[in-house]
mmCIF file of C-alpha atoms and ligand atoms in Angstrom:
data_model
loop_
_atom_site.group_PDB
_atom_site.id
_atom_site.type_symbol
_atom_site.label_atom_id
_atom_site.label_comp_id
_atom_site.label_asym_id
_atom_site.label_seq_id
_atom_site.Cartn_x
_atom_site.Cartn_y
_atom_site.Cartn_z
ATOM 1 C CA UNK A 534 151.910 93.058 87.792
ATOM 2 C CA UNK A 535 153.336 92.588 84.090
ATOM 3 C CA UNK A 536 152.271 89.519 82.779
ATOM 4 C CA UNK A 537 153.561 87.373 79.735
ATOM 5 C CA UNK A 538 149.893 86.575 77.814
ATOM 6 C CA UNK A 539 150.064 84.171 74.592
ATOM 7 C CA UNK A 540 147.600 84.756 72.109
ATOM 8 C CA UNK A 541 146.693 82.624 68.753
ATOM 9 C CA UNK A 542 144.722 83.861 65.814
ATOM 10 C CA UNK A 543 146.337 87.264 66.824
ATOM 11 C CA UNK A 544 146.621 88.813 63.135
ATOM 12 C CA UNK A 545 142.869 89.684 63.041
ATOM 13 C CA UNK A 546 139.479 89.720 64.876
ATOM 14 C CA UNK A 547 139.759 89.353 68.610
ATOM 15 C CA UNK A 548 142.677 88.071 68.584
ATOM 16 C CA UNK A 549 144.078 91.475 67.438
ATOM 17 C CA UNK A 550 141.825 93.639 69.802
ATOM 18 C CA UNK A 551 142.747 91.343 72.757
ATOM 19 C CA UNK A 552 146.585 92.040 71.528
ATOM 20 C CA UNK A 553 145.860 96.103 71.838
ATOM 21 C CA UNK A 554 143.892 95.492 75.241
ATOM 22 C CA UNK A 555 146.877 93.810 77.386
ATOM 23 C CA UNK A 556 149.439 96.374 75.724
ATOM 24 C CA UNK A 557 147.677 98.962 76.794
ATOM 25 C CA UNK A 558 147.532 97.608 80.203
ATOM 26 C CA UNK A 559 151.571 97.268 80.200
ATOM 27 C CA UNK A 560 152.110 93.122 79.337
ATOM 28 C CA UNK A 561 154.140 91.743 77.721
ATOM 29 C CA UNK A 562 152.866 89.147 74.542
ATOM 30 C CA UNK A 563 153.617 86.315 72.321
ATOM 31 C CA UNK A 564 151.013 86.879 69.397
ATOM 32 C CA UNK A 565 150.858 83.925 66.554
ATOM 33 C CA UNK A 566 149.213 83.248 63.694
ATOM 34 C CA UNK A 567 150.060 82.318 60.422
ATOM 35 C CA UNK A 568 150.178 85.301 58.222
ATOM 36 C CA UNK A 569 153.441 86.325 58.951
ATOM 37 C CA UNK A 570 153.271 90.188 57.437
ATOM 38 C CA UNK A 571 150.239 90.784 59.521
ATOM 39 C CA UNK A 572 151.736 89.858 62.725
ATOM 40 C CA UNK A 573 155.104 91.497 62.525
ATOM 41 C CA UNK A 574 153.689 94.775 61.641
ATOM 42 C CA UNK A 575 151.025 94.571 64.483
ATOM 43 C CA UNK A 576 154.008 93.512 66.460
ATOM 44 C CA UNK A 577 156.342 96.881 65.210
ATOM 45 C CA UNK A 578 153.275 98.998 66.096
ATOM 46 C CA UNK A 579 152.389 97.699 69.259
ATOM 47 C CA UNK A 580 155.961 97.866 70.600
ATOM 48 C CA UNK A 581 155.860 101.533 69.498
ATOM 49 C CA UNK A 582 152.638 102.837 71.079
ATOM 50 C CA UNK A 583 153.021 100.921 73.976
ATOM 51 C CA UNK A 584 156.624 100.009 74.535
ATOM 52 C CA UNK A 585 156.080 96.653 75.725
ATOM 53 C CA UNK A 586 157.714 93.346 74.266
ATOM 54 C CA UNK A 587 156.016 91.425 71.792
ATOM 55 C CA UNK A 588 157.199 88.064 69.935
ATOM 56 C CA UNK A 589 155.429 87.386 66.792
ATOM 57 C CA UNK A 590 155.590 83.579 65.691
ATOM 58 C CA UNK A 591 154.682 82.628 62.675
ATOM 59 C CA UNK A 592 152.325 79.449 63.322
ATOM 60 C CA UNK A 593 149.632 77.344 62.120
ATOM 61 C CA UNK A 594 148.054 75.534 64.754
ATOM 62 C CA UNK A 595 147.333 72.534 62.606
ATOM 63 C CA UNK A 596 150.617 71.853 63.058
ATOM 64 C CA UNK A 597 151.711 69.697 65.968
ATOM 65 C CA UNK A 598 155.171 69.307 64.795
ATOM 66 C CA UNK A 599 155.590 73.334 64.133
ATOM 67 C CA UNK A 600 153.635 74.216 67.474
ATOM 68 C CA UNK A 601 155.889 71.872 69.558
ATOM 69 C CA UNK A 602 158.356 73.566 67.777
ATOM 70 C CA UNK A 603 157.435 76.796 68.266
ATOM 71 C CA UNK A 604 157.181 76.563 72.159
ATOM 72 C CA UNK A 605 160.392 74.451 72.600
ATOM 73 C CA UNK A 606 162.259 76.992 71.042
ATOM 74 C CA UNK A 607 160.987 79.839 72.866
ATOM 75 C CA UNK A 608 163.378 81.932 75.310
ATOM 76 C CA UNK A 609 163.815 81.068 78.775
ATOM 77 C CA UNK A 610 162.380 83.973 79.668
ATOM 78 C CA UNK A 611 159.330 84.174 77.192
ATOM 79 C CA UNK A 612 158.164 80.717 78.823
ATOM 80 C CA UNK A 613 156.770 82.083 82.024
ATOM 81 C CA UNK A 614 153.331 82.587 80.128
ATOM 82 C CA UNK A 615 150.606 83.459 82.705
ATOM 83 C CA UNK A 616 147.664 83.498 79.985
ATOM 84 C CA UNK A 617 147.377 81.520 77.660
ATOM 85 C CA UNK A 618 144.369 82.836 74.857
ATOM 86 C CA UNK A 619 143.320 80.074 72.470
ATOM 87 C CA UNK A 620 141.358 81.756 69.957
ATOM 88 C CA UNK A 621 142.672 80.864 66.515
ATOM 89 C CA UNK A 622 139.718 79.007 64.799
ATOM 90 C CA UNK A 623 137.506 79.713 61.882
ATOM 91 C CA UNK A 624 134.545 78.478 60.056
ATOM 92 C CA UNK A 625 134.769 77.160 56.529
ATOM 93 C CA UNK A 626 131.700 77.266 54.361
ATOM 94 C CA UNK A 627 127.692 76.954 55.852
ATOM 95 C CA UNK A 628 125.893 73.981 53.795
ATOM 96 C CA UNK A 629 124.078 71.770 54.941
ATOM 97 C CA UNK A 630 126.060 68.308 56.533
ATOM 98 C CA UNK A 631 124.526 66.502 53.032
ATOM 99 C CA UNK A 632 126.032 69.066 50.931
ATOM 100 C CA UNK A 633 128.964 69.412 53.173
ATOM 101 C CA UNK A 634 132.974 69.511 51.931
ATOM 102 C CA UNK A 635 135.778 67.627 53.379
ATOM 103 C CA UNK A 636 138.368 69.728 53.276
ATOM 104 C CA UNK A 637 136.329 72.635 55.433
ATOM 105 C CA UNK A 638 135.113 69.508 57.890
ATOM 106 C CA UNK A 639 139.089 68.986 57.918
ATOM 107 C CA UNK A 640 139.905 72.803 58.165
ATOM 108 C CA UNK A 641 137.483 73.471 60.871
ATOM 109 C CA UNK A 642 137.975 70.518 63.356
ATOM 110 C CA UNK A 643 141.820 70.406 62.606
ATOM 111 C CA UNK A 644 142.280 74.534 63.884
ATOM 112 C CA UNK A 645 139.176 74.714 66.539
ATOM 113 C CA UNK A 646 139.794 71.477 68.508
ATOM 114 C CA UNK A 647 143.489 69.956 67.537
ATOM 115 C CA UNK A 648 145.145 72.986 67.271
ATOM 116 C CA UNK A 649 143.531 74.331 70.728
ATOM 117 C CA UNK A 650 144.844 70.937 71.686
ATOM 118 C CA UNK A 651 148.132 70.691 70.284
ATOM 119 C CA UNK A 652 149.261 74.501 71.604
ATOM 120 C CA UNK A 653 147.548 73.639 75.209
ATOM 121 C CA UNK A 654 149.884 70.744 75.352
ATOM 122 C CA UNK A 655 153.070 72.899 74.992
ATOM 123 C CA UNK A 656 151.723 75.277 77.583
ATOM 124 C CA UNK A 657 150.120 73.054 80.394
ATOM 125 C CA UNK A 658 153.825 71.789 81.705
ATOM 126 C CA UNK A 659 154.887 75.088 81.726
ATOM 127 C CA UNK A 660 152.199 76.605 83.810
ATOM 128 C CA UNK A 661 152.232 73.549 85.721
ATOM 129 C CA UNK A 662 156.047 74.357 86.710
ATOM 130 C CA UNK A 663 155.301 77.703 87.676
ATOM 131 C CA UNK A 664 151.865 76.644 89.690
ATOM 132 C CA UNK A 665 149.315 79.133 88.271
ATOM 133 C CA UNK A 666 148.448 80.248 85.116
ATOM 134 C CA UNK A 667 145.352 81.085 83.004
ATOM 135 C CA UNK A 668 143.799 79.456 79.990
ATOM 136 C CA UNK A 669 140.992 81.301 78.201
ATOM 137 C CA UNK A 670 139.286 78.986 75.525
ATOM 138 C CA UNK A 671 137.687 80.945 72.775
ATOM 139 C CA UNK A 672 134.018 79.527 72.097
ATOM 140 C CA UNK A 673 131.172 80.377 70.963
ATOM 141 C CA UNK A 674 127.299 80.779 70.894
ATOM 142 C CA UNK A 675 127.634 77.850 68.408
ATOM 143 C CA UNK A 676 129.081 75.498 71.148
ATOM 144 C CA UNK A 677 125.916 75.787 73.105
ATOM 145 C CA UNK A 678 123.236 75.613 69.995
ATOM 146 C CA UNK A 679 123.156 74.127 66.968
ATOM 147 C CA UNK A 680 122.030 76.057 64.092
ATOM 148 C CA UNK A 681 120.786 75.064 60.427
ATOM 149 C CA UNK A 682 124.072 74.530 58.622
ATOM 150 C CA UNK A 683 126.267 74.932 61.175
ATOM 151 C CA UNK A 684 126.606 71.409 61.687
ATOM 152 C CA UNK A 685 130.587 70.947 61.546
ATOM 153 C CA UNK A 686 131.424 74.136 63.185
ATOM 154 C CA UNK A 687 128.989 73.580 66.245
ATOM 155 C CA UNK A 688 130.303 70.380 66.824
ATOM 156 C CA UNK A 689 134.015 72.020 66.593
ATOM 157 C CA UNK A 690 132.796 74.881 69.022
ATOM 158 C CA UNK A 691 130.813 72.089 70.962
ATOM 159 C CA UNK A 692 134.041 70.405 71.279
ATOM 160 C CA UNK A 693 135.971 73.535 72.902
ATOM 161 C CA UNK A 694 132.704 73.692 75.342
ATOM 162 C CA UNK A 695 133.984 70.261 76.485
ATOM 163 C CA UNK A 696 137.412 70.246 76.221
ATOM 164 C CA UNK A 697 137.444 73.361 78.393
ATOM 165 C CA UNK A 698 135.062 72.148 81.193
ATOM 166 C CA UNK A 699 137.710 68.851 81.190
ATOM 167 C CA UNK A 700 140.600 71.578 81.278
ATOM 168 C CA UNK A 701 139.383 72.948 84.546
ATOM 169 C CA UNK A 702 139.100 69.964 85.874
ATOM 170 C CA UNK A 703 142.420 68.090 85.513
ATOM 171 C CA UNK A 704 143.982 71.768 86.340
ATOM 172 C CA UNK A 705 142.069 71.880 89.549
ATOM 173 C CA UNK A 706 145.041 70.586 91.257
ATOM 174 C CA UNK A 707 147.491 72.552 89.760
ATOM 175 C CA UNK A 708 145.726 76.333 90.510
ATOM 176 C CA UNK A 709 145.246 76.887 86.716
ATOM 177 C CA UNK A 710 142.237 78.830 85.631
ATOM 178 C CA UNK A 711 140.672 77.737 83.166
ATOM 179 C CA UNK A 712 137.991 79.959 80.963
ATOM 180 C CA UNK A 713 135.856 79.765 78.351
ATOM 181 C CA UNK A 714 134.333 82.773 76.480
ATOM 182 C CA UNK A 715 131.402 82.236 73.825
ATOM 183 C CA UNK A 716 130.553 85.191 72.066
ATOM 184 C CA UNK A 717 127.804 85.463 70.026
ATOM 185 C CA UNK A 718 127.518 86.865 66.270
ATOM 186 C CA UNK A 719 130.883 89.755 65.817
ATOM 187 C CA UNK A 720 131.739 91.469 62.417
ATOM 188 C CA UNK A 721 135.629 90.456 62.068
ATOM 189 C CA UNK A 722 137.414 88.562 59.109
ATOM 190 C CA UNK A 723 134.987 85.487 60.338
ATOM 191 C CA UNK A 724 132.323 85.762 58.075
ATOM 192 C CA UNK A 725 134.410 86.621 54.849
ATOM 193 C CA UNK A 726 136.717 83.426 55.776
ATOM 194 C CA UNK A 727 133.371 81.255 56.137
ATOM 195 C CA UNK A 728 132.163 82.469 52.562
ATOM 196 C CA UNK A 729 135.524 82.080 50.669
ATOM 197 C CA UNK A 730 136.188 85.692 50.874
ATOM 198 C CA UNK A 731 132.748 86.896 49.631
ATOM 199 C CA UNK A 732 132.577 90.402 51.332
ATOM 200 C CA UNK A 733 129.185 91.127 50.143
ATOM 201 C CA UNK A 734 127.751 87.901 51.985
ATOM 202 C CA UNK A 735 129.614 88.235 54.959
ATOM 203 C CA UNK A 736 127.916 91.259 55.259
ATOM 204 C CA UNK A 737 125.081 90.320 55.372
ATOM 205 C CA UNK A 738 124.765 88.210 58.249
ATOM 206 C CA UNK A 739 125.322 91.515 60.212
ATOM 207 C CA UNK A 740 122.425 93.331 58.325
ATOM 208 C CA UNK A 741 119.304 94.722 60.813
ATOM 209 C CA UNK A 742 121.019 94.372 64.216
ATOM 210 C CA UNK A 743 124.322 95.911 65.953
ATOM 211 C CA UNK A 744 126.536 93.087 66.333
ATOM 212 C CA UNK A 745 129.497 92.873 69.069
ATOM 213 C CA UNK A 746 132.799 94.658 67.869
ATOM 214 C CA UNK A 747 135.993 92.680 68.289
ATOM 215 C CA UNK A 748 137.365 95.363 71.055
ATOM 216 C CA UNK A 749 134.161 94.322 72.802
ATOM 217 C CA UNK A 750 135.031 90.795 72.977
ATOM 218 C CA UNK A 751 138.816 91.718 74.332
ATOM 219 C CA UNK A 752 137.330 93.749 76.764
ATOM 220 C CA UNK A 753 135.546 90.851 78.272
ATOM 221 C CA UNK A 754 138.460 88.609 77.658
ATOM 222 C CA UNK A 755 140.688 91.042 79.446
ATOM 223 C CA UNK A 756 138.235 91.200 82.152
ATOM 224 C CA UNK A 757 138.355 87.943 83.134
ATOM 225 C CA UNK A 758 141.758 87.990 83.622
ATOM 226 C CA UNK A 759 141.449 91.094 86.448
ATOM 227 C CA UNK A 760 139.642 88.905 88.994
ATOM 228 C CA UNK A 761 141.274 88.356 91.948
ATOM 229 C CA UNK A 762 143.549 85.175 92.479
ATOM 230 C CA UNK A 763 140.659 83.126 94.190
ATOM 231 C CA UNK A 764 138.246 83.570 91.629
ATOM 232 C CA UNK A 765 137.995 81.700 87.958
ATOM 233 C CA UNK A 766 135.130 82.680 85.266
ATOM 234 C CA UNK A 767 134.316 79.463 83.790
ATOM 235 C CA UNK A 768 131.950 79.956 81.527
ATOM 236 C CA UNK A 769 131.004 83.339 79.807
ATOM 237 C CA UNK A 770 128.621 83.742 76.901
ATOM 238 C CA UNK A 771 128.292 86.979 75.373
ATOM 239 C CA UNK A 772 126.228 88.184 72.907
ATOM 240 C CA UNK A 773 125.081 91.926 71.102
ATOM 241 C CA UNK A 774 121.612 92.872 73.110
ATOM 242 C CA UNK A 775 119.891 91.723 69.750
ATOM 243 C CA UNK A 776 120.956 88.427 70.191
ATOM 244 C CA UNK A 777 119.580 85.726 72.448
ATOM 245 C CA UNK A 778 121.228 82.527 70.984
ATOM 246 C CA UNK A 779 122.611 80.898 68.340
ATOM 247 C CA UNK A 780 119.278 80.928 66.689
ATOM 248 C CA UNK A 781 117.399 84.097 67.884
ATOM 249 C CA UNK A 782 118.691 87.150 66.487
ATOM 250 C CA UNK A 783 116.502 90.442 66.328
ATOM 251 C CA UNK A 784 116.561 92.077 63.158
ATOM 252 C CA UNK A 785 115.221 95.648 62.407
HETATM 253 P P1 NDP B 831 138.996 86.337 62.275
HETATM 254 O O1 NDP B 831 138.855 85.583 61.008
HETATM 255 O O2 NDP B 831 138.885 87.812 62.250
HETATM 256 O O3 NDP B 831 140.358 85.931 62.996
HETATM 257 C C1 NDP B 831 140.744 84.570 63.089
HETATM 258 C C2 NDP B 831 142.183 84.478 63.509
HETATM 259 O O4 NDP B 831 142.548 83.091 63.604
HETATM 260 C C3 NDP B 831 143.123 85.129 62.528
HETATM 261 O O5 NDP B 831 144.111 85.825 63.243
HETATM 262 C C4 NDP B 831 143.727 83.954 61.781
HETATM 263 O O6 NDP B 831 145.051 84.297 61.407
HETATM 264 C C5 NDP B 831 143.751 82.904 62.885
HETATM 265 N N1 NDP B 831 143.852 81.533 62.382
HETATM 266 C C6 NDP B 831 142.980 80.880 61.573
HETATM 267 N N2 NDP B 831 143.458 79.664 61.281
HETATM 268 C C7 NDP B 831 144.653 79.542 61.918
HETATM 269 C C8 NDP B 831 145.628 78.533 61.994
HETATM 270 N N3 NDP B 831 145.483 77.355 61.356
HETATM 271 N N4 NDP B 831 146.749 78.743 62.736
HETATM 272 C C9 NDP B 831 146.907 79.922 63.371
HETATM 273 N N5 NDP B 831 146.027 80.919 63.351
HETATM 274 C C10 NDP B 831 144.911 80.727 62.622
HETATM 275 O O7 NDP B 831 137.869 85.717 63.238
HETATM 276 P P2 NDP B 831 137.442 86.074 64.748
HETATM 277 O O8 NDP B 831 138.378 86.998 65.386
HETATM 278 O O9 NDP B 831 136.015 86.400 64.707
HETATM 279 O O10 NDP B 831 137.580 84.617 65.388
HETATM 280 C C11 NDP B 831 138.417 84.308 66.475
HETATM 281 C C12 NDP B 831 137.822 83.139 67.219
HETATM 282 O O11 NDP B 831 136.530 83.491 67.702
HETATM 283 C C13 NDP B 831 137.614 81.884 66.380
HETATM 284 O O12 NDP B 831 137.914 80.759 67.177
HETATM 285 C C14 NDP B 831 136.120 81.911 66.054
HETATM 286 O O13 NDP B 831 135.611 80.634 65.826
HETATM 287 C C15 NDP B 831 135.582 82.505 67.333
HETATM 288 N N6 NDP B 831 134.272 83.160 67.276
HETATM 289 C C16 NDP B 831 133.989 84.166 66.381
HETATM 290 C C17 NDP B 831 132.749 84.782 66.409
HETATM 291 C C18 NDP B 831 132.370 85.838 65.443
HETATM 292 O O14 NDP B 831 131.152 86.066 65.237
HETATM 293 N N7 NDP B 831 133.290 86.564 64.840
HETATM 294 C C19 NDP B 831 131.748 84.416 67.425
HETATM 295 C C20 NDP B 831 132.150 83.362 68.293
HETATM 296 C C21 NDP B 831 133.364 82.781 68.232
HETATM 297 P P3 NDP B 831 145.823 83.814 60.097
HETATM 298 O O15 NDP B 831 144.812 83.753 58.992
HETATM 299 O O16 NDP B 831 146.874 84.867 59.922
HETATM 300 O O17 NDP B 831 146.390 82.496 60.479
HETATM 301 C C1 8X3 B 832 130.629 82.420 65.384
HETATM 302 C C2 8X3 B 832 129.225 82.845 65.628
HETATM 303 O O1 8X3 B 832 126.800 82.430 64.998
HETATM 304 O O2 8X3 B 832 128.420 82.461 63.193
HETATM 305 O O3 8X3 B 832 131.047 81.465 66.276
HETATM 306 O O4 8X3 B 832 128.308 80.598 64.681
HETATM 307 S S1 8X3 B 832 128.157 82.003 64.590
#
């Protein structure tokens, strides 16, 4: 059945990949993020090659006021979302919390926990009015470990781990799923955002070891929404096969 499947963080990364993965499987999408180029050209495309509707909405999540407006103003008939995908995030710089900035502590907790927050509230009611629906909370590795350096991000992605088991439970009643997927180490725009756009250090933290792909994470992402009705994936971490954890990584 054709479903209507809202993604964040959808002009790059998994978000992206998880955008090709439900087009190809015939739904229908509302993809946001806030380069605005990025996602009305991947909208153009995918309409194209898959002729399926897309809405592109230019949004930061950071915003309450825009992402309130964003999904008040949505069509009547773009509000029946059956997934929503909360993946925008991002990690801003890797020092240590003594030599750590403000504005990335800011950057990082404002997108990864109040903008998951800010665009669940918007959708909640209206899953809640149609009884069902599916939330899939984009984690990570770093929300079950902490790792030298990683201080402010693993408490943001610690903070998802939470927020997500607290979803499931205040859904229960409502027959929401609610999912979380951690992925381990991926090569996508997130290590060139971390360094400041230094390409040849983002790099580098993929050097010696095959990490995941962002079409693998989408598959995963668009496998947990295949289950049958009666089943909910709650918790998924997933990793390359050369990495156990935050920490261990095997390096050739
Ligand atoms: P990318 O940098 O490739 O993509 C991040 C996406 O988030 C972009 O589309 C970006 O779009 C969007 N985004 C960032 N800030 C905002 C904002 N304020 N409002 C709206 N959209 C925003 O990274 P990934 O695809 O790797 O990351 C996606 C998610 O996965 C993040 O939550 C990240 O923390 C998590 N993750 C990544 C891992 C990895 O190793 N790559 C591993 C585990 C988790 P734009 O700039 O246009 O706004
Ligand atoms: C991104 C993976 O290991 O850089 O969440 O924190 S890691």
């Amino acid at each position: 059945m054709k479903k209507i499947i809202c993604i964040t963080g959808a002009s790059a990364g998994f978000g992206k990949a998880t955008v090709e993965i439900f087009a190809q499987n015939g739904h229908d999408l509302i993809i946001a993020a806030r380069r605005k180029d990025k996602i009305k050209s991947i909208a153009n495309e995918i309409i194209q090659k898959y002729k399926v509707n897309v809405l592109p909405i230019e949004l930061d999540v950071r915003n309450q006021s825009a992402v309130k407006n964003a999904f008040d103003n949505l069509p009547e008939n773009w509000k029946k979302i059956d997934v929503l995908i909360n993946n925008a995030g991002l990690a801003s710089g890797l020092d240590k919390i003594q030599d750590g900035n403000i504005d990335d502590w800011e950057k990082m907790l404002d997108t990864n926990v109040k903008g998951l927050l800010y665009v669940s509230k918007e959708v909640i009611p209206l899953m809640i009015a149609q009884k069902k629906g599916h939330i899939i909370n984009i984690g990570s590795t770093a929300g079950k470990e902490v790792y030298q350096k990683g201080n402010v991000y693993c408490a943001s992605k610690h903070a998802v781990d939470a927020l997500t088991k607290g979803m499931r439970i205040d859904l229960l009643e409502h027959g929401i799923k609610v999912t979380q997927i951690a992925p381990g180490a991926a090569e996508t725009e997130f290590s060139e955002v971390r360094f400041y756009g230094d390409k040849e250090k983002a790099k580098n933290v993929y050097q010696g070891f095959k990490p995941m792909s962002a079409e693998d994470v989408a598959e995963i992402i668009y496998y947990t929404t295949t289950l049958p009705e009666h089943l909910c994936i709650n918790d998924l971490v997933v990793t390359s096969l050369a990495q156990a954890n935050s920490v261990y990584i095997h390096r050739e």
